């Protein structure tokens, strides 16, 4: 199967073949780390359904519940509602149930006997978009409290940006400025490291079963984060920032612009994408 | 003259031969950019006197006034007072007058006829340690108002850290976090780019005469900024930070630690110094 047919076949038209392949690579990693397949899968923070599509295709006999607290109207160029509807219309869409809900609410419903016990809860590239670290902690605790067997995580690793992924890194650091984080509509709001995420999971009673690093430098994410960082700069410049926030923005904007210029000068063609950070993949039990 | 004898000869014992050479390189750059030598030199933010020593040696017939608002008791391992006294005791010390004063006060005294008109005002690696960008602007205006002929600047350039100087860069970016900048005893408090410094000077009526970039990667400054960044981290961790400041600190600390680890893995020996940012050198008139 070519990359292009993979993207079309999965019915998730906003997502590139590269993104789809990455989501399949994540499943391979989680399978390796967990040592088993799953019949009842909960995906937390499913968004447009990139990971959901890959899960549904790989586990055609499984029941997949994909939840996200965002409104069906949210998202661009296609909304969450449109993407999820397109995915539901594919042959494997019948195994997916989308719900607008967070994990804490889902756990409450599960404990009241109104939802099935899950083999695994998947959080794939959604942690950085959580409203706060506290809500991540609450989520880990809620998932543990319902007796979910495994927790499968995938998130970018800030510490891998020191070399080639400096554009991705500085786009994230700029969005990690307090003045950007205070914007409740910001893109990245919880840019935690693997260490901090692991610590939060362990505090909630989860134990590490396995971890690995996945290199996927040629995804579009670094490019998207440049746009998100530039949008954050524009918003901060319009806001009435305190002196220290202005100084911080000035220094970080210069560092980001320099990283972009350096990458532009070294890239092979103008179509090249800025390299992405490595991905930390883990399974807890 | 060997590097070692240069350091000892200048009587400025805390300053390494590399630092002294860099200060002489800066003088060469300013001479080239200004096209002339100076008989009456004002050094603003002289600190321990590293640049003062080099100026006094190179311009033995000139009168040098070196000012700094910091207390003579400030500084480690030697205080400003100790360093300045040691420099005064050298053969060229008789041409130097040290005063505890800022440029705005000096300009006021100059305009009242109690201080000589200066050929040039030198700000060498001191701008980032100004209490705020506003005080830099006030300084540029004050120096212009007294009819000072030239303004000679030297400061690190954040935008040159994208490649080899990532340790220096991330040490600076961490100190440029709002929670660090709010500490009135912080090391770096005004980490402006060349663009912002140039803009402030031009707004104060100065015109660019010339600019250049000086590469001095093997100075100790990046190493010093690692210590300053780690001290800032320790102080922030003890403070009661808001959530957004904690998240920002977490992300920036991870990026700094990764830059340090990456540099440590690639350095030639454990004695190697972390490479420094390039230096922006300019003369205004």
Coordinates of C-alpha atoms in Angstrom, one line a residue:
Chain A
X1 CA 0.0 0.0 0.0
X2 CA 1.4 3.4 -0.9
X3 CA 1.4 6.2 1.6
X4 CA -1.2 8.1 -0.4
X5 CA -3.6 5.2 -0.5
X6 CA -3.1 4.7 3.2
X7 CA -4.2 8.3 3.9
X8 CA -7.3 8.0 1.6
X9 CA -8.2 4.6 2.8
X10 CA -8.4 5.6 6.4
X11 CA -10.9 8.3 5.4
X12 CA -9.1 10.9 7.5
X13 CA -8.4 13.4 4.7
X14 CA -6.7 16.2 6.7
X15 CA -4.0 13.8 7.9
X16 CA -1.0 13.1 5.7
X17 CA 0.4 9.7 4.9
X18 CA 3.4 10.5 7.1
X19 CA 1.1 11.2 10.1
X20 CA -0.8 8.0 9.5
X21 CA 2.4 6.0 9.3
X22 CA 3.6 7.6 12.6
X23 CA 0.3 6.6 14.3
X24 CA 0.8 3.0 13.1
X25 CA 4.4 3.1 14.4
X26 CA 3.1 4.2 17.8
X27 CA 0.7 1.2 17.8
X28 CA 3.6 -1.1 17.0
X29 CA 5.6 0.4 19.9
X30 CA 2.8 0.1 22.4
X31 CA 2.1 -3.5 21.3
X32 CA 5.8 -4.3 21.8
X33 CA 5.8 -2.6 25.3
X34 CA 2.6 -4.0 26.5
X35 CA 3.1 -7.5 25.1
X36 CA -0.6 -8.0 24.0
X37 CA -3.4 -6.7 21.9
X38 CA -6.5 -5.1 23.4
X39 CA -10.2 -5.7 22.8
X40 CA -11.6 -2.7 24.6
X41 CA -9.7 0.6 23.9
X42 CA -10.2 4.0 25.3
X43 CA -8.6 6.9 23.5
X44 CA -8.3 10.1 25.6
X45 CA -7.9 13.4 23.7
X46 CA -8.7 11.9 20.3
X47 CA -9.1 15.3 18.6
X48 CA -9.6 14.9 14.9
X49 CA -9.2 11.1 15.1
X50 CA -5.7 10.6 13.7
X51 CA -4.8 8.0 16.2
X52 CA -8.4 6.6 16.4
X53 CA -8.3 5.8 12.7
X54 CA -5.1 3.8 13.0
X55 CA -6.4 2.0 16.1
X56 CA -9.7 1.1 14.4
X57 CA -7.9 -0.3 11.3
X58 CA -5.4 -2.3 13.3
X59 CA -7.9 -3.7 15.8
X60 CA -10.9 -4.4 13.6
X61 CA -12.5 -6.7 16.2
X62 CA -12.0 -4.3 19.1
X63 CA -14.3 -1.8 20.6
X64 CA -12.9 1.7 20.5
X65 CA -14.2 4.6 22.6
X66 CA -12.6 7.9 21.6
X67 CA -13.2 10.9 23.9
X68 CA -12.3 14.6 23.7
X69 CA -13.8 17.4 25.7
X70 CA -13.4 19.9 22.7
X71 CA -16.5 21.0 20.9
X72 CA -17.4 19.3 17.6
X73 CA -17.1 22.8 16.0
X74 CA -13.5 23.1 17.0
X75 CA -10.6 22.6 14.5
X76 CA -9.4 23.8 11.2
X77 CA -9.5 23.2 8.2
X78 CA -11.9 20.5 9.2
X79 CA -13.7 20.5 12.5
X80 CA -13.5 17.6 15.0
X81 CA -17.2 16.8 14.1
X82 CA -16.5 16.6 10.4
X83 CA -13.3 14.5 10.8
X84 CA -15.1 12.1 13.3
X85 CA -18.1 11.8 11.0
X86 CA -15.8 11.0 8.0
X87 CA -14.1 8.4 10.0
X88 CA -17.4 6.9 11.2
X89 CA -18.4 6.5 7.5
X90 CA -15.5 4.2 6.7
X91 CA -15.7 0.4 7.0
X92 CA -14.0 0.3 10.4
X93 CA -15.9 3.3 11.7
X94 CA -18.6 1.0 13.2
X95 CA -16.2 -0.1 15.9
X96 CA -15.6 3.5 17.1
X97 CA -17.8 5.5 19.5
X98 CA -16.8 9.2 19.7
X99 CA -17.9 11.2 22.7
X100 CA -17.4 14.8 23.8
X101 CA -16.1 14.1 27.3
X102 CA -13.0 14.2 29.5
X103 CA -11.5 11.1 31.1
X104 CA -12.6 12.1 34.6
X105 CA -16.3 12.1 33.5
X106 CA -15.8 8.9 31.6
X107 CA -14.3 7.2 34.7
X108 CA -17.2 8.4 36.8
X109 CA -19.6 6.9 34.3
X110 CA -17.6 3.7 34.2
X111 CA -17.6 3.4 38.0
X112 CA -21.3 3.8 38.0
X113 CA -21.5 0.7 35.8
X114 CA -22.6 2.6 32.7
X115 CA -19.4 2.1 30.7
X116 CA -17.3 -1.0 30.0
X117 CA -13.9 -1.6 31.7
X118 CA -11.1 -0.8 29.3
X119 CA -8.1 -2.9 28.5
X120 CA -6.0 0.1 27.6
X121 CA -6.2 3.9 27.7
X122 CA -4.3 5.7 25.0
X123 CA -3.0 9.3 25.2
X124 CA -1.3 10.0 21.9
X125 CA 0.2 13.5 21.4
X126 CA -2.5 15.1 23.5
X127 CA -0.8 15.7 26.8
X128 CA 0.8 19.0 25.8
X129 CA -2.7 20.3 24.9
X130 CA -4.2 19.5 28.4
X131 CA -5.3 22.7 30.1
X132 CA -2.9 22.1 33.0
X133 CA -0.7 19.5 34.7
X134 CA -3.3 19.1 37.4
X135 CA -5.9 17.9 34.9
X136 CA -3.3 15.4 33.6
X137 CA -2.8 14.1 37.2
X138 CA -6.6 13.9 37.6
X139 CA -6.9 11.9 34.4
X140 CA -4.2 9.4 35.4
X141 CA -5.9 8.9 38.7
X142 CA -9.4 8.5 37.1
X143 CA -8.1 6.0 34.6
X144 CA -6.4 4.0 37.4
X145 CA -9.5 4.1 39.6
X146 CA -11.6 2.3 36.9
X147 CA -9.3 -0.7 36.7
X148 CA -8.0 0.1 33.2
X149 CA -5.2 -2.5 32.6
X150 CA -2.7 -0.5 30.6
X151 CA -1.9 3.2 29.9
X152 CA -0.2 3.9 26.6
X153 CA 1.4 7.3 26.1
X154 CA 3.1 9.2 23.3
X155 CA 4.5 12.7 23.6
X156 CA 7.3 14.9 22.2
X157 CA 10.5 15.0 24.2
X158 CA 11.8 18.6 24.7
X159 CA 15.2 17.3 25.7
X160 CA 15.9 15.9 22.2
X161 CA 15.8 19.3 20.5
X162 CA 19.4 20.3 21.3
X163 CA 20.6 19.3 17.9
X164 CA 18.6 19.2 14.7
X165 CA 15.1 19.9 16.1
X166 CA 15.9 23.4 17.4
X167 CA 13.0 24.9 15.4
X168 CA 10.5 22.6 17.0
X169 CA 12.2 23.1 20.4
X170 CA 12.1 26.9 20.2
X171 CA 8.5 27.0 18.9
X172 CA 7.6 25.0 22.0
X173 CA 9.7 27.1 24.4
X174 CA 8.1 30.3 23.1
X175 CA 4.6 28.8 23.7
X176 CA 5.8 27.8 27.2
X177 CA 6.3 31.4 28.2
X178 CA 3.9 32.4 31.1
X179 CA 2.2 35.1 29.0
X180 CA 1.4 32.5 26.3
X181 CA 0.3 29.9 28.9
X182 CA -2.1 32.3 30.5
X183 CA -4.1 32.4 27.2
X184 CA -6.8 29.8 27.8
X185 CA -7.1 29.3 24.1
X186 CA -3.4 28.6 23.6
X187 CA -2.2 25.6 21.6
X188 CA 0.4 24.1 23.9
X189 CA -0.5 24.6 27.6
X190 CA 1.1 21.6 29.4
X191 CA 4.6 21.1 27.8
X192 CA 5.8 18.5 30.3
X193 CA 8.9 16.3 29.9
X194 CA 8.8 12.5 30.0
X195 CA 10.2 12.7 33.5
X196 CA 7.3 14.8 34.7
X197 CA 4.7 12.8 32.9
X198 CA 6.1 9.5 34.3
X199 CA 6.2 11.0 37.8
X200 CA 2.5 12.1 37.5
X201 CA 1.5 8.6 36.3
X202 CA 3.4 6.9 39.1
X203 CA 1.9 9.2 41.7
X204 CA -1.5 8.1 40.4
X205 CA -0.6 4.4 41.0
X206 CA 0.7 3.4 37.6
X207 CA 3.9 1.5 37.2
X208 CA 6.2 1.7 34.1
X209 CA 6.0 -1.4 32.0
X210 CA 8.3 -0.1 29.2
X211 CA 9.5 3.0 27.5
X212 CA 11.2 3.8 24.2
X213 CA 12.1 6.7 21.9
X214 CA 10.7 6.9 18.4
X215 CA 12.4 9.1 15.8
X216 CA 10.0 10.7 13.3
X217 CA 11.8 13.9 12.3
X218 CA 9.9 14.3 9.0
X219 CA 6.4 14.8 10.4
X220 CA 4.6 18.1 9.9
X221 CA 4.3 18.9 13.7
X222 CA 7.4 21.2 13.9
X223 CA 6.0 23.2 11.0
X224 CA 2.6 23.5 12.7
X225 CA 4.3 24.6 16.0
X226 CA 6.0 27.4 14.1
X227 CA 2.6 28.8 13.1
X228 CA 1.3 28.3 16.6
X229 CA 4.3 30.1 18.0
X230 CA 3.9 33.0 15.6
X231 CA 0.2 33.2 16.5
X232 CA 1.1 33.3 20.1
X233 CA 3.7 36.1 19.4
X234 CA 1.0 38.1 17.6
X235 CA -1.5 37.7 20.5
X236 CA 1.1 38.6 23.1
X237 CA 2.2 41.7 21.2
X238 CA -1.4 42.9 21.1
X239 CA -1.8 42.3 24.9
X240 CA -0.7 44.7 27.6
X241 CA 2.3 42.7 28.8
X242 CA 4.2 43.4 31.9
X243 CA 7.9 44.5 31.4
X244 CA 9.3 41.1 32.3
X245 CA 6.9 39.4 29.9
X246 CA 8.0 41.7 27.1
X247 CA 11.7 41.1 27.8
X248 CA 11.1 37.3 27.9
X249 CA 9.1 37.5 24.6
X250 CA 11.8 39.6 22.9
X251 CA 14.6 37.1 23.8
X252 CA 12.6 34.0 22.9
X253 CA 11.3 35.5 19.6
X254 CA 14.9 36.2 18.6
X255 CA 16.0 32.7 19.5
X256 CA 13.1 31.2 17.5
X257 CA 13.7 33.4 14.5
X258 CA 17.4 32.5 14.6
X259 CA 16.5 28.8 14.7
X260 CA 14.2 29.2 11.7
X261 CA 16.8 31.2 9.8
X262 CA 19.5 28.6 10.5
X263 CA 17.2 25.7 9.4
X264 CA 16.1 27.6 6.3
X265 CA 19.8 28.1 5.3
X266 CA 20.6 24.4 5.7
X267 CA 17.5 22.7 4.3
X268 CA 17.7 20.8 1.1
X269 CA 14.7 22.5 -0.6
X270 CA 12.0 25.0 0.2
X271 CA 9.6 22.1 0.5
X272 CA 11.6 20.5 3.4
X273 CA 9.9 20.4 6.7
X274 CA 11.6 21.5 10.0
X275 CA 12.7 18.4 11.8
X276 CA 10.6 17.2 14.7
X277 CA 11.6 16.3 18.3
X278 CA 11.8 12.7 19.2
X279 CA 8.7 11.0 20.6
X280 CA 8.7 9.4 24.0
X281 CA 6.5 6.2 23.9
X282 CA 5.6 4.4 27.1
X283 CA 3.2 1.8 28.6
X284 CA 2.2 1.7 32.2
X285 CA 0.3 -1.0 34.1
Chain B
X1 CA 53.8 38.8 25.5
X2 CA 52.2 35.5 26.6
X3 CA 48.6 35.3 27.6
X4 CA 49.6 34.7 31.2
X5 CA 51.9 37.7 31.4
X6 CA 49.2 39.8 29.8
X7 CA 46.7 38.9 32.6
X8 CA 49.2 39.5 35.4
X9 CA 50.7 42.7 33.8
X10 CA 47.2 44.3 33.7
X11 CA 46.9 43.7 37.5
X12 CA 43.4 42.4 37.1
X13 CA 43.9 39.0 38.6
X14 CA 40.4 37.5 38.5
X15 CA 40.3 38.0 34.7
X16 CA 41.8 35.3 32.5
X17 CA 44.2 35.9 29.6
X18 CA 41.4 35.0 27.2
X19 CA 39.1 37.6 28.7
X20 CA 41.9 40.2 28.4
X21 CA 42.5 39.3 24.8
X22 CA 38.8 39.6 24.1
X23 CA 38.7 43.1 25.6
X24 CA 41.7 44.1 23.4
X25 CA 39.9 42.7 20.3
X26 CA 36.9 44.8 21.2
X27 CA 39.1 47.9 21.3
X28 CA 40.5 47.0 17.9
X29 CA 36.9 46.7 16.5
X30 CA 35.8 50.0 18.0
X31 CA 38.9 51.8 16.6
X32 CA 38.2 50.3 13.2
X33 CA 34.5 51.3 13.3
X34 CA 35.1 54.8 14.7
X35 CA 38.1 55.6 12.6
X36 CA 40.0 57.4 15.4
X37 CA 41.5 57.2 18.9
X38 CA 40.1 59.0 21.9
X39 CA 41.6 61.2 24.6
X40 CA 38.6 61.4 26.9
X41 CA 36.9 58.0 27.5
X42 CA 33.9 57.3 29.7
X43 CA 33.2 53.6 30.5
X44 CA 29.7 52.9 31.6
X45 CA 29.1 49.8 33.7
X46 CA 32.8 49.1 34.2
X47 CA 32.2 46.4 36.9
X48 CA 35.4 44.8 38.0
X49 CA 37.3 46.8 35.4
X50 CA 38.1 44.1 32.7
X51 CA 37.5 46.5 29.9
X52 CA 38.9 49.5 31.9
X53 CA 42.2 47.8 32.2
X54 CA 42.5 47.2 28.5
X55 CA 41.5 50.7 27.7
X56 CA 44.0 52.2 30.1
X57 CA 46.8 50.1 28.7
X58 CA 46.0 50.9 25.0
X59 CA 45.4 54.6 25.6
X60 CA 48.1 55.5 28.1
X61 CA 47.8 59.3 27.3
X62 CA 44.0 59.3 27.6
X63 CA 41.9 60.2 30.6
X64 CA 39.5 57.3 31.5
X65 CA 36.5 57.7 33.7
X66 CA 35.0 54.4 34.7
X67 CA 31.5 54.4 36.3
X68 CA 29.3 51.7 37.8
X69 CA 26.3 52.1 40.1
X70 CA 27.2 48.9 42.0
X71 CA 28.6 49.0 45.5
X72 CA 32.4 48.5 46.0
X73 CA 31.5 45.5 48.2
X74 CA 29.7 43.8 45.3
X75 CA 31.3 40.9 43.4
X76 CA 33.0 37.6 43.9
X77 CA 35.7 36.2 44.4
X78 CA 37.1 39.8 44.4
X79 CA 34.8 42.7 45.0
X80 CA 34.5 45.7 42.6
X81 CA 36.4 47.8 45.2
X82 CA 39.3 45.3 45.4
X83 CA 39.6 44.9 41.6
X84 CA 39.4 48.6 41.0
X85 CA 42.1 49.3 43.7
X86 CA 44.4 46.6 42.2
X87 CA 44.0 48.3 38.8
X88 CA 44.6 51.7 40.3
X89 CA 47.9 50.4 41.7
X90 CA 49.3 49.5 38.2
X91 CA 51.4 51.9 36.2
X92 CA 48.5 52.9 34.0
X93 CA 46.1 53.2 36.9
X94 CA 46.9 56.9 37.3
X95 CA 44.9 57.6 34.2
X96 CA 41.7 56.0 35.5
X97 CA 39.1 57.5 37.8
X98 CA 36.6 55.0 39.2
X99 CA 33.2 56.4 40.4
X100 CA 30.2 54.7 41.9
X101 CA 27.6 56.3 39.7
X102 CA 25.2 55.7 36.8
X103 CA 25.4 57.4 33.4
X104 CA 22.3 59.6 34.0
X105 CA 23.9 61.1 37.1
X106 CA 27.3 61.5 35.3
X107 CA 25.5 63.3 32.5
X108 CA 23.8 65.6 34.9
X109 CA 27.1 66.5 36.5
X110 CA 28.7 67.0 33.1
X111 CA 25.9 69.4 32.0
X112 CA 26.4 71.4 35.2
X113 CA 30.0 71.9 34.0
X114 CA 31.5 69.7 36.7
X115 CA 32.7 66.9 34.3
X116 CA 34.7 67.0 31.1
X117 CA 33.0 66.4 27.7
X118 CA 33.7 62.8 26.6
X119 CA 35.0 61.7 23.2
X120 CA 33.5 58.3 23.6
X121 CA 31.2 56.3 25.9
X122 CA 31.9 52.6 26.1
X123 CA 29.3 50.0 27.2
X124 CA 31.1 46.6 27.1
X125 CA 29.2 43.5 28.0
X126 CA 27.2 45.4 30.5
X127 CA 23.8 46.1 28.8
X128 CA 22.3 42.6 29.7
X129 CA 23.0 43.5 33.4
X130 CA 21.1 46.8 33.3
X131 CA 18.1 46.8 35.6
X132 CA 15.7 47.4 32.7
X133 CA 15.5 48.4 29.0
X134 CA 14.1 51.8 30.2
X135 CA 17.3 52.5 32.1
X136 CA 19.3 51.7 28.9
X137 CA 17.2 54.1 26.9
X138 CA 17.7 56.8 29.7
X139 CA 21.4 56.1 29.5
X140 CA 21.6 56.5 25.7
X141 CA 19.7 59.8 26.0
X142 CA 21.8 61.1 28.8
X143 CA 25.0 60.3 26.9
X144 CA 23.7 62.0 23.8
X145 CA 22.6 65.1 25.7
X146 CA 26.1 65.8 27.0
X147 CA 27.6 65.9 23.5
X148 CA 29.5 62.7 23.7
X149 CA 31.0 62.2 20.3
X150 CA 30.8 58.4 19.9
X151 CA 29.0 55.5 21.6
X152 CA 30.9 52.1 21.5
X153 CA 28.9 49.0 22.4
X154 CA 29.7 45.3 22.8
X155 CA 27.0 42.7 23.7
X156 CA 26.2 39.0 23.1
X157 CA 23.9 38.2 20.2
X158 CA 21.2 35.7 21.2
X159 CA 20.5 35.0 17.5
X160 CA 23.9 33.3 17.1
X161 CA 23.1 30.5 19.5
X162 CA 21.2 28.2 17.1
X163 CA 24.2 26.1 16.3
X164 CA 27.2 25.5 18.6
X165 CA 26.4 28.0 21.4
X166 CA 23.2 26.4 22.5
X167 CA 24.4 26.0 26.1
X168 CA 25.0 29.8 26.3
X169 CA 21.7 30.5 24.6
X170 CA 19.6 28.3 26.8
X171 CA 21.4 29.6 30.0
X172 CA 20.3 33.1 28.8
X173 CA 16.8 32.1 27.8
X174 CA 16.2 30.5 31.2
X175 CA 17.4 33.7 33.0
X176 CA 15.0 35.6 30.6
X177 CA 12.0 33.9 32.1
X178 CA 9.7 36.4 33.8
X179 CA 10.0 34.7 37.2
X180 CA 13.8 35.1 37.0
X181 CA 13.6 38.7 35.7
X182 CA 11.4 39.7 38.6
X183 CA 14.3 38.9 41.0
X184 CA 15.9 42.3 41.4
X185 CA 19.2 40.6 42.3
X186 CA 19.2 38.5 39.1
X187 CA 22.3 38.3 36.9
X188 CA 20.8 39.0 33.5
X189 CA 17.9 41.4 33.6
X190 CA 17.9 43.1 30.2
X191 CA 18.8 40.4 27.5
X192 CA 18.2 42.6 24.5
X193 CA 19.0 41.7 20.9
X194 CA 21.3 43.9 18.7
X195 CA 18.1 45.1 16.9
X196 CA 16.5 46.3 20.1
X197 CA 19.7 47.9 21.4
X198 CA 20.2 49.7 18.0
X199 CA 16.6 50.9 18.0
X200 CA 17.0 52.3 21.6
X201 CA 20.2 54.1 20.6
X202 CA 18.6 55.5 17.4
X203 CA 15.5 56.7 19.3
X204 CA 17.9 58.6 21.7
X205 CA 19.4 60.4 18.7
X206 CA 22.4 58.2 17.9
X207 CA 23.2 57.1 14.4
X208 CA 24.9 53.9 13.4
X209 CA 28.5 54.5 12.3
X210 CA 29.5 50.8 11.9
X211 CA 28.7 47.3 13.2
X212 CA 30.5 44.0 13.1
X213 CA 30.3 40.5 14.7
X214 CA 33.2 39.2 16.7
X215 CA 33.5 35.4 17.3
X216 CA 35.1 34.6 20.7
X217 CA 33.6 31.1 21.4
X218 CA 36.3 30.1 23.9
X219 CA 35.6 32.7 26.6
X220 CA 34.4 31.6 30.0
X221 CA 31.1 33.5 29.8
X222 CA 28.9 30.6 28.7
X223 CA 30.2 28.6 31.6
X224 CA 29.5 31.5 34.0
X225 CA 25.9 31.7 32.6
X226 CA 25.3 28.0 33.3
X227 CA 26.1 28.8 37.0
X228 CA 23.9 31.9 36.9
X229 CA 21.1 29.9 35.3
X230 CA 21.3 27.1 37.9
X231 CA 21.3 29.7 40.7
X232 CA 18.2 31.2 39.1
X233 CA 16.5 27.7 38.9
X234 CA 17.3 27.1 42.6
X235 CA 15.9 30.5 43.6
X236 CA 12.7 30.0 41.5
X237 CA 12.2 26.5 42.9
X238 CA 12.2 28.0 46.4
X239 CA 9.8 30.7 45.5
X240 CA 6.0 30.3 45.4
X241 CA 5.6 30.4 41.6
X242 CA 2.3 30.6 39.8
X243 CA 1.4 27.6 37.7
X244 CA 2.4 29.1 34.4
X245 CA 5.8 30.1 35.8
X246 CA 6.3 26.5 37.1
X247 CA 5.4 25.1 33.7
X248 CA 7.7 27.5 31.9
X249 CA 10.6 26.8 34.3
X250 CA 10.1 23.0 33.8
X251 CA 10.3 23.2 30.0
X252 CA 13.2 25.6 30.0
X253 CA 15.2 23.7 32.6
X254 CA 14.8 20.5 30.5
X255 CA 16.0 22.4 27.4
X256 CA 19.0 23.8 29.2
X257 CA 19.9 20.4 30.8
X258 CA 19.6 18.8 27.3
X259 CA 21.9 21.4 25.8
X260 CA 24.4 20.9 28.6
X261 CA 24.3 17.0 28.2
X262 CA 24.6 17.3 24.4
X263 CA 27.7 19.6 24.8
X264 CA 29.2 17.4 27.5
X265 CA 28.9 14.4 25.2
X266 CA 30.6 16.2 22.3
X267 CA 33.4 18.2 24.0
X268 CA 37.0 17.2 23.5
X269 CA 37.9 17.1 27.2
X270 CA 36.3 17.7 30.6
X271 CA 38.3 21.0 30.7
X272 CA 36.6 22.3 27.6
X273 CA 34.4 25.4 28.0
X274 CA 30.9 25.6 26.6
X275 CA 31.1 27.8 23.4
X276 CA 29.9 31.4 23.7
X277 CA 27.5 33.3 21.5
X278 CA 29.0 35.8 19.0
X279 CA 29.5 39.4 20.1
X280 CA 27.8 42.3 18.4
X281 CA 30.2 45.3 18.2
X282 CA 29.0 48.7 17.2
X283 CA 29.9 52.4 17.1
X284 CA 27.3 55.1 17.0
X285 CA 27.8 58.9 16.5

